[in-house]
Coordinates of C-alpha atoms in Angstrom, one line a residue:
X57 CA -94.4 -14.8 1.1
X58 CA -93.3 -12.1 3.4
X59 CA -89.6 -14.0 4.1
X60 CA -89.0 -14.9 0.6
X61 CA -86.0 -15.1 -1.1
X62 CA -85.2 -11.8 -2.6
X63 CA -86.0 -12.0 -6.4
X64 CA -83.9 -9.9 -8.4
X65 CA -86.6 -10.0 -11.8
X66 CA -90.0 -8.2 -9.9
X67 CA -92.6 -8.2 -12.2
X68 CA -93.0 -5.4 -13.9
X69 CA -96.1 -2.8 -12.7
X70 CA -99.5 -2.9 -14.6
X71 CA -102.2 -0.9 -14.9
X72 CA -103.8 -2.9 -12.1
X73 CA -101.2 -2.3 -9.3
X74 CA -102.0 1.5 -10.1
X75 CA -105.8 1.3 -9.7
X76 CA -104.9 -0.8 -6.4
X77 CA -102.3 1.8 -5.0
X78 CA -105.3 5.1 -6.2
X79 CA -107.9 2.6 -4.1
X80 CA -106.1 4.1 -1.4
X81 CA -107.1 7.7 -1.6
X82 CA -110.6 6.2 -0.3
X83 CA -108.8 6.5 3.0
X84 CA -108.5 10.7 2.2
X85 CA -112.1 10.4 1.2
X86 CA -113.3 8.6 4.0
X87 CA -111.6 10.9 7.3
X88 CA -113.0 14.2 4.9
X89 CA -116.4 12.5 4.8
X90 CA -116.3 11.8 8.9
X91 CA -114.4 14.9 10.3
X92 CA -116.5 17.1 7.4
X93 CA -113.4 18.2 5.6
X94 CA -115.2 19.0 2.5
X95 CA -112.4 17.9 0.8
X96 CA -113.9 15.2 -1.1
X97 CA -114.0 16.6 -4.3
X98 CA -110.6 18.1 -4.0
X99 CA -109.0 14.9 -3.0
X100 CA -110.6 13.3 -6.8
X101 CA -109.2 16.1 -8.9
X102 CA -105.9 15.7 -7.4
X103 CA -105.6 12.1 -7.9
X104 CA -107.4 12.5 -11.7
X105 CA -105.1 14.9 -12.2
X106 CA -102.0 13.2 -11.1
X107 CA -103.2 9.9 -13.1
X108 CA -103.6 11.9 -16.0
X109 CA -100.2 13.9 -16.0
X110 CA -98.0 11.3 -15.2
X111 CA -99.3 9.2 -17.8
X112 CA -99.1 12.0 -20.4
X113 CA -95.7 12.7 -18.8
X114 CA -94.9 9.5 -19.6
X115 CA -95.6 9.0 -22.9
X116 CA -94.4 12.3 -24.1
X117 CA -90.8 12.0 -22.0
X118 CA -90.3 8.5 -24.1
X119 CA -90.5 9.9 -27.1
X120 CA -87.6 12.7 -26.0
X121 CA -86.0 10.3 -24.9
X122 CA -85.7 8.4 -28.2
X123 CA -84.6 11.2 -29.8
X124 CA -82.3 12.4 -27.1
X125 CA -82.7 15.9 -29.2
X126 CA -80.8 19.2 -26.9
X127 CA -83.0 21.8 -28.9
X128 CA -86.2 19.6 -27.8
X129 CA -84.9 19.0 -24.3
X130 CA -84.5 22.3 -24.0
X131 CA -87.7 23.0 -25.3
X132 CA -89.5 20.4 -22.7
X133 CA -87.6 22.2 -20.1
X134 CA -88.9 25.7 -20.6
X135 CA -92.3 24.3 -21.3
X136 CA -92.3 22.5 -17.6
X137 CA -90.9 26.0 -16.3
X138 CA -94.1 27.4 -17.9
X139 CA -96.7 25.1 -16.6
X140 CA -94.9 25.4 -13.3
X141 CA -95.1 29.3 -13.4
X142 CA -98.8 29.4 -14.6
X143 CA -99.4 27.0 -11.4
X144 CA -98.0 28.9 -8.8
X145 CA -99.5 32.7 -10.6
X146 CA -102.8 32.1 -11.8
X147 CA -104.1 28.3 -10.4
X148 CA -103.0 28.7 -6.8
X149 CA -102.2 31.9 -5.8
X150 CA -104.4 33.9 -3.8
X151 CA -102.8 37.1 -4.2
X152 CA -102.2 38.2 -7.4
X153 CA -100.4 41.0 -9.1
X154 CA -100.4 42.5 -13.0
X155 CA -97.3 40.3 -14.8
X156 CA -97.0 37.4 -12.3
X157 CA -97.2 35.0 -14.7
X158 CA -93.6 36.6 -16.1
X159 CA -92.3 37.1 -13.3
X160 CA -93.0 33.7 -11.8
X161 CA -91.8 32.4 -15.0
X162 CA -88.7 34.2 -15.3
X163 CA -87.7 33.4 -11.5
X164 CA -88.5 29.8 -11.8
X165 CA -87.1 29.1 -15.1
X166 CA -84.1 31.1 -14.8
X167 CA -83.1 29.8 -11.3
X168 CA -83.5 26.3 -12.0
X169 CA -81.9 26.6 -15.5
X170 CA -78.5 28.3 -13.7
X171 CA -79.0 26.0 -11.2
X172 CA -79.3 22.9 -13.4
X173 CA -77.1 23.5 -16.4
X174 CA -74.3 24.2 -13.6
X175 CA -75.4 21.1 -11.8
X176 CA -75.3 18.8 -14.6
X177 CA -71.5 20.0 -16.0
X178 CA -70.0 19.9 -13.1
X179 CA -71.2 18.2 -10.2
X180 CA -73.1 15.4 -12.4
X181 CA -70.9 14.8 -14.8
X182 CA -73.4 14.7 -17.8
X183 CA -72.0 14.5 -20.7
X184 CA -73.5 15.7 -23.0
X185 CA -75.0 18.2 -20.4
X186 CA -78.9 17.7 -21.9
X187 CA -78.6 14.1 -21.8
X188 CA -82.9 14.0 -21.8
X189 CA -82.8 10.7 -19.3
X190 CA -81.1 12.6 -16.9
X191 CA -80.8 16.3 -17.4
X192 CA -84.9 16.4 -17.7
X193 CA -86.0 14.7 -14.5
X194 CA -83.2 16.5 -12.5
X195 CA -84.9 19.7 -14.1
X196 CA -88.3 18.5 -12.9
X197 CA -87.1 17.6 -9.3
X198 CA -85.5 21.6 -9.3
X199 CA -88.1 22.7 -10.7
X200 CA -91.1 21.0 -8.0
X201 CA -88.8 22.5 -5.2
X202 CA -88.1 26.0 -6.8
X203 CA -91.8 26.9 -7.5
X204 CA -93.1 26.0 -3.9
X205 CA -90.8 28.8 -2.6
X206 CA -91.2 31.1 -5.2
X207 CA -95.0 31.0 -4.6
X208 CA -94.4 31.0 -0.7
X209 CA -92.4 33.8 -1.4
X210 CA -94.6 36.1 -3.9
X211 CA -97.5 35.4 -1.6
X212 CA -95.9 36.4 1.8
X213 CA -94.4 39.6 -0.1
X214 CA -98.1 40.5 -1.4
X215 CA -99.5 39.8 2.3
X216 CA -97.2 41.8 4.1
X217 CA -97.5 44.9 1.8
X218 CA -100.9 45.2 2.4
X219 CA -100.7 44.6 5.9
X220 CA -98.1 47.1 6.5
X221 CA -99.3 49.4 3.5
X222 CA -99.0 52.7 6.5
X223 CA -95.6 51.6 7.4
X224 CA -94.2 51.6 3.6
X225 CA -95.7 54.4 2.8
X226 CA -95.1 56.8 5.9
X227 CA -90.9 55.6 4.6
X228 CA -91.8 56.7 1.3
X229 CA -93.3 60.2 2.1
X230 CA -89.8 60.6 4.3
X231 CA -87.7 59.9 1.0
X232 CA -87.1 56.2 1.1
X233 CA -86.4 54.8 -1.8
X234 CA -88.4 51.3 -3.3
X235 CA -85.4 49.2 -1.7
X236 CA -85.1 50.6 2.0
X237 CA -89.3 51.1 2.1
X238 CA -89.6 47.4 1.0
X239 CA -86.4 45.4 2.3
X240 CA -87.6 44.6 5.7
X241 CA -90.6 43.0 3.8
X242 CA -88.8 41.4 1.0
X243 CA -86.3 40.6 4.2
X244 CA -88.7 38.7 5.9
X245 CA -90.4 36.9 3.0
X246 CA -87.6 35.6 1.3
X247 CA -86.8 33.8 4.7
X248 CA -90.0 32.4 5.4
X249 CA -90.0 30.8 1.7
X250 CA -86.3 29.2 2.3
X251 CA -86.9 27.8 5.1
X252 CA -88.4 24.6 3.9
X253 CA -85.7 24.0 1.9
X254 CA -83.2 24.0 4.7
X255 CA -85.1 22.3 7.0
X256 CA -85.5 19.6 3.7
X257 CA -81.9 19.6 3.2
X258 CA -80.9 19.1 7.3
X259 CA -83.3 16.2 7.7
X260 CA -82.7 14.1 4.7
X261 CA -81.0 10.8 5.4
X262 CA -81.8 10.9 9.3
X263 CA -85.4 11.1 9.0
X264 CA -86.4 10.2 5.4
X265 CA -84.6 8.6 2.3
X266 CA -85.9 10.8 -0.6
X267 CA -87.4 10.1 -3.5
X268 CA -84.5 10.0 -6.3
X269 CA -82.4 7.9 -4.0
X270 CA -85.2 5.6 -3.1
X271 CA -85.5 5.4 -7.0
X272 CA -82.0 4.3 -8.1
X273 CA -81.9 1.9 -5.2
X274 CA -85.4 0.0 -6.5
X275 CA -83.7 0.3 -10.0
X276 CA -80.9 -1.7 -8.9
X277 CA -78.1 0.6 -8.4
X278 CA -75.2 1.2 -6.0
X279 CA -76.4 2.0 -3.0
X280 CA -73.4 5.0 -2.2
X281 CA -74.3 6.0 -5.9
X282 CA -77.4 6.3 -5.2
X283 CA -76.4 8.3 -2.1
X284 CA -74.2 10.7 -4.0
X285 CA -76.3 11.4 -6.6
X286 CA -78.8 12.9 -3.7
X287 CA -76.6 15.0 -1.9
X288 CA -76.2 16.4 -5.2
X289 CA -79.7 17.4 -5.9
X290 CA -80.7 18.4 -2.4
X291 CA -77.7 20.8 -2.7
X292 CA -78.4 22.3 -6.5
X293 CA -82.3 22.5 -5.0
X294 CA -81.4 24.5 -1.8
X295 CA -79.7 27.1 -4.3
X296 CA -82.1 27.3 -7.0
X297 CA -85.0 27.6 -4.3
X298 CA -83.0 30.8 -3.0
X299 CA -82.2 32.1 -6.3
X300 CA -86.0 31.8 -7.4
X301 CA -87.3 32.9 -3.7
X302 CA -85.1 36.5 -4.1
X303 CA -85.7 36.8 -7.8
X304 CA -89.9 36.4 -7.2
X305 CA -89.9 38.1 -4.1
X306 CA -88.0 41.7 -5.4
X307 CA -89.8 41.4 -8.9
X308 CA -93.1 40.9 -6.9
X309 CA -92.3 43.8 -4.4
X310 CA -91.1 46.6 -7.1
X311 CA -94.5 45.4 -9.2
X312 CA -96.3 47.1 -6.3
X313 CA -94.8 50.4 -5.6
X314 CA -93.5 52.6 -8.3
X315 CA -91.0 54.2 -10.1
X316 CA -92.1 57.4 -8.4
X317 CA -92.2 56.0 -5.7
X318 CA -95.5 55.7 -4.7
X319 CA -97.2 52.1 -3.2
X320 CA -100.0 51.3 -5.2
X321 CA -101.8 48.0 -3.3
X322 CA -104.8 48.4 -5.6
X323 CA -102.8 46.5 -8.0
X324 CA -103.0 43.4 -5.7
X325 CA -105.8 41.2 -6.8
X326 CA -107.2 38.9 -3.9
X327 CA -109.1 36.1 -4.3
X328 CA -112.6 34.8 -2.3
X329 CA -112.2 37.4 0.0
X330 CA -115.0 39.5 1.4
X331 CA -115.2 43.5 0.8
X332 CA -117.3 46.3 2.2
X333 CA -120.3 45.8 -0.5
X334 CA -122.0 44.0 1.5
X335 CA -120.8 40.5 0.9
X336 CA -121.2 40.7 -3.2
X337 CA -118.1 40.7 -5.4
X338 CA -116.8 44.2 -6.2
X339 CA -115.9 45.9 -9.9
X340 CA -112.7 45.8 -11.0
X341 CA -113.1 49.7 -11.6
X342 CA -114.5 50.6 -8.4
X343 CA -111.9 48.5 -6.6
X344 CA -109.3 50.1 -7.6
X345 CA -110.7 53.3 -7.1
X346 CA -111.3 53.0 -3.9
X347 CA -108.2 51.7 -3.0
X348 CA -106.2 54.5 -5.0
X349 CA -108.3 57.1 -3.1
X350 CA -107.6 55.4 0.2
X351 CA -104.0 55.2 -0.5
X352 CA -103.8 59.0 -1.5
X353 CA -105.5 59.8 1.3
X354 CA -102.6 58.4 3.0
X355 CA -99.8 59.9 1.2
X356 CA -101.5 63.4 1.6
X357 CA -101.5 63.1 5.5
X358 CA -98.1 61.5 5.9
X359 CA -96.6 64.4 3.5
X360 CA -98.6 66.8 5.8
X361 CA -97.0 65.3 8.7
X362 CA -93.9 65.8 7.3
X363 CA -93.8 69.5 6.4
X364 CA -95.6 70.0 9.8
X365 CA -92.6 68.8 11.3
X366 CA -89.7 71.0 9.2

């Protein structure tokens, strides 16, 4: 069984070898249950969900497919680019700002889009260029990398504002402008997001064989193909994950402090966190009032400081 003959015609995979391979998320279930993870009902939804979008997926990508339309690739494209934004900005961000959705969008989409179109002319040699069994999973390989670190990078920028909300504002009250009062911060976030990515692109082939190589060598193809066509993508991902990770990360950062300049943090929306009203969930209204007030408070003493000093 094991030492078999290799058999070029595998039967095909049925519905049943799915619900064997999902029988192993009872694993998942089972450690949560022991070491109370409390991740039970997490680990179902993720694997419904999975199930449910790939099959959907599925379906919907033979149909483009079969019609090998540009205008409807291009559609699906920008559609995946939204669900991907509307992930990272409103399911699973725990800092949020007014417009993130846009902005998440815009970084995403636009990055990968560069990234991709470029990709596919002149390093894939598509032709035509929106091929849809090519150009879309390439997109959707871009895309999966480019929206971890543009969320990695949104959220560290949103973190470290309100962490350091005395340091940006003493620069602003000494006549900084948006850029030098948030560069170290946008500086230090954009970093922390890319470095996945370059630690993803230094590893692969000496620790793991990714997942679009692993693919073309099941499907039958040459193995050095195969091994081209990977370098390629882990190459066009590394530069659309830094294009997306400075796009987010400035858009994010500007979102919060003025035109005149002035750092307003009560735009930052948190999520599940605990406040000072005694454990129940604040207004909107008085949240923000309280932080404007606080951060006025602020400006007024680091501008008193200054004309103190001259």
């Amino acid at each position: 069984m094991f030492f078999a003959p290799e058999n070029d015609k595998d039967e095909p995979l049925s519905w049943g070898n799915v619900a064997m391979a999902a029988s192993l998320l009872l694993i998942n279930v089972a450690i949560s249950s022991v070491m109370k993870l409390n991740l039970e009902k997490q680990i179902i939804v993720a694997g419904t969900r999975c199930f449910i979008q790939l099959t959907a997926l599925g379906l919907l990508l033979k149909r483009v497919f079969a019609t090998n339309n540009p205008l409807i690739v291009l559609g699906m494209v920008v559609i995946l680019g939204g669900l991907a934004a509307l992930e990272v900005s409103g399911w699973k961000a725990k800092r949020t700002v007014k417009g993130m959705f846009w902005i998440a969008f815009f970084s995403i989409c636009g990055s990968s889009l560069c990234v991709g179109l470029t990709g596919a002319i002149f390093a894939m040699n598509f032709d035509p260029p929106l091929t849809a069994s090519k150009f879309v999973p390439t997109m959707g390989m871009v895309y999966g990398n480019t929206m971890v670190g543009a969320a990695l990078g949104m959220e560290s920028v949103l973190s470290l504002v309100d962490t350091r909300r005395d340091t940006v504002e003493a620069m602003l009250c000494f006549g900084a402008s948006r850029w030098e009062a948030l560069r170290p911060t946008v500086v230090e976030a954009a970093r922390t997001a890319m470095i996945p990515s370059i630690t993803a692109v230094s590893i692969t082939g000496l620790i793991s064989i990714p997942g679009m190589m692993s693919g073309q060598i099941l499907g039958g193809a040459d193995v050095m193909d195969a091994t081209r066509y990977q370098q390629v993508i882990m190459f066009m991902i590394a530069a659309s994950v830094a294009l997306g990770v400075v796009c987010a990360s400035v858009a994010v950062a500007f979102a919060v402090v003025d035109s005149k300049p002035m750092l307003r943090t009560e735009k930052i929306n948190t999520k599940g966190t605990a406040n000072s009203n005694g454990g129940k969930p604040m207004s909107g209204s008085r949240a923000v009032g309280l932080r404007s007030e606080r951060s006025l408070v602020r400006m007024k003493s680091w501008k008193a400081v200054a004309s103190s000093g001259e």
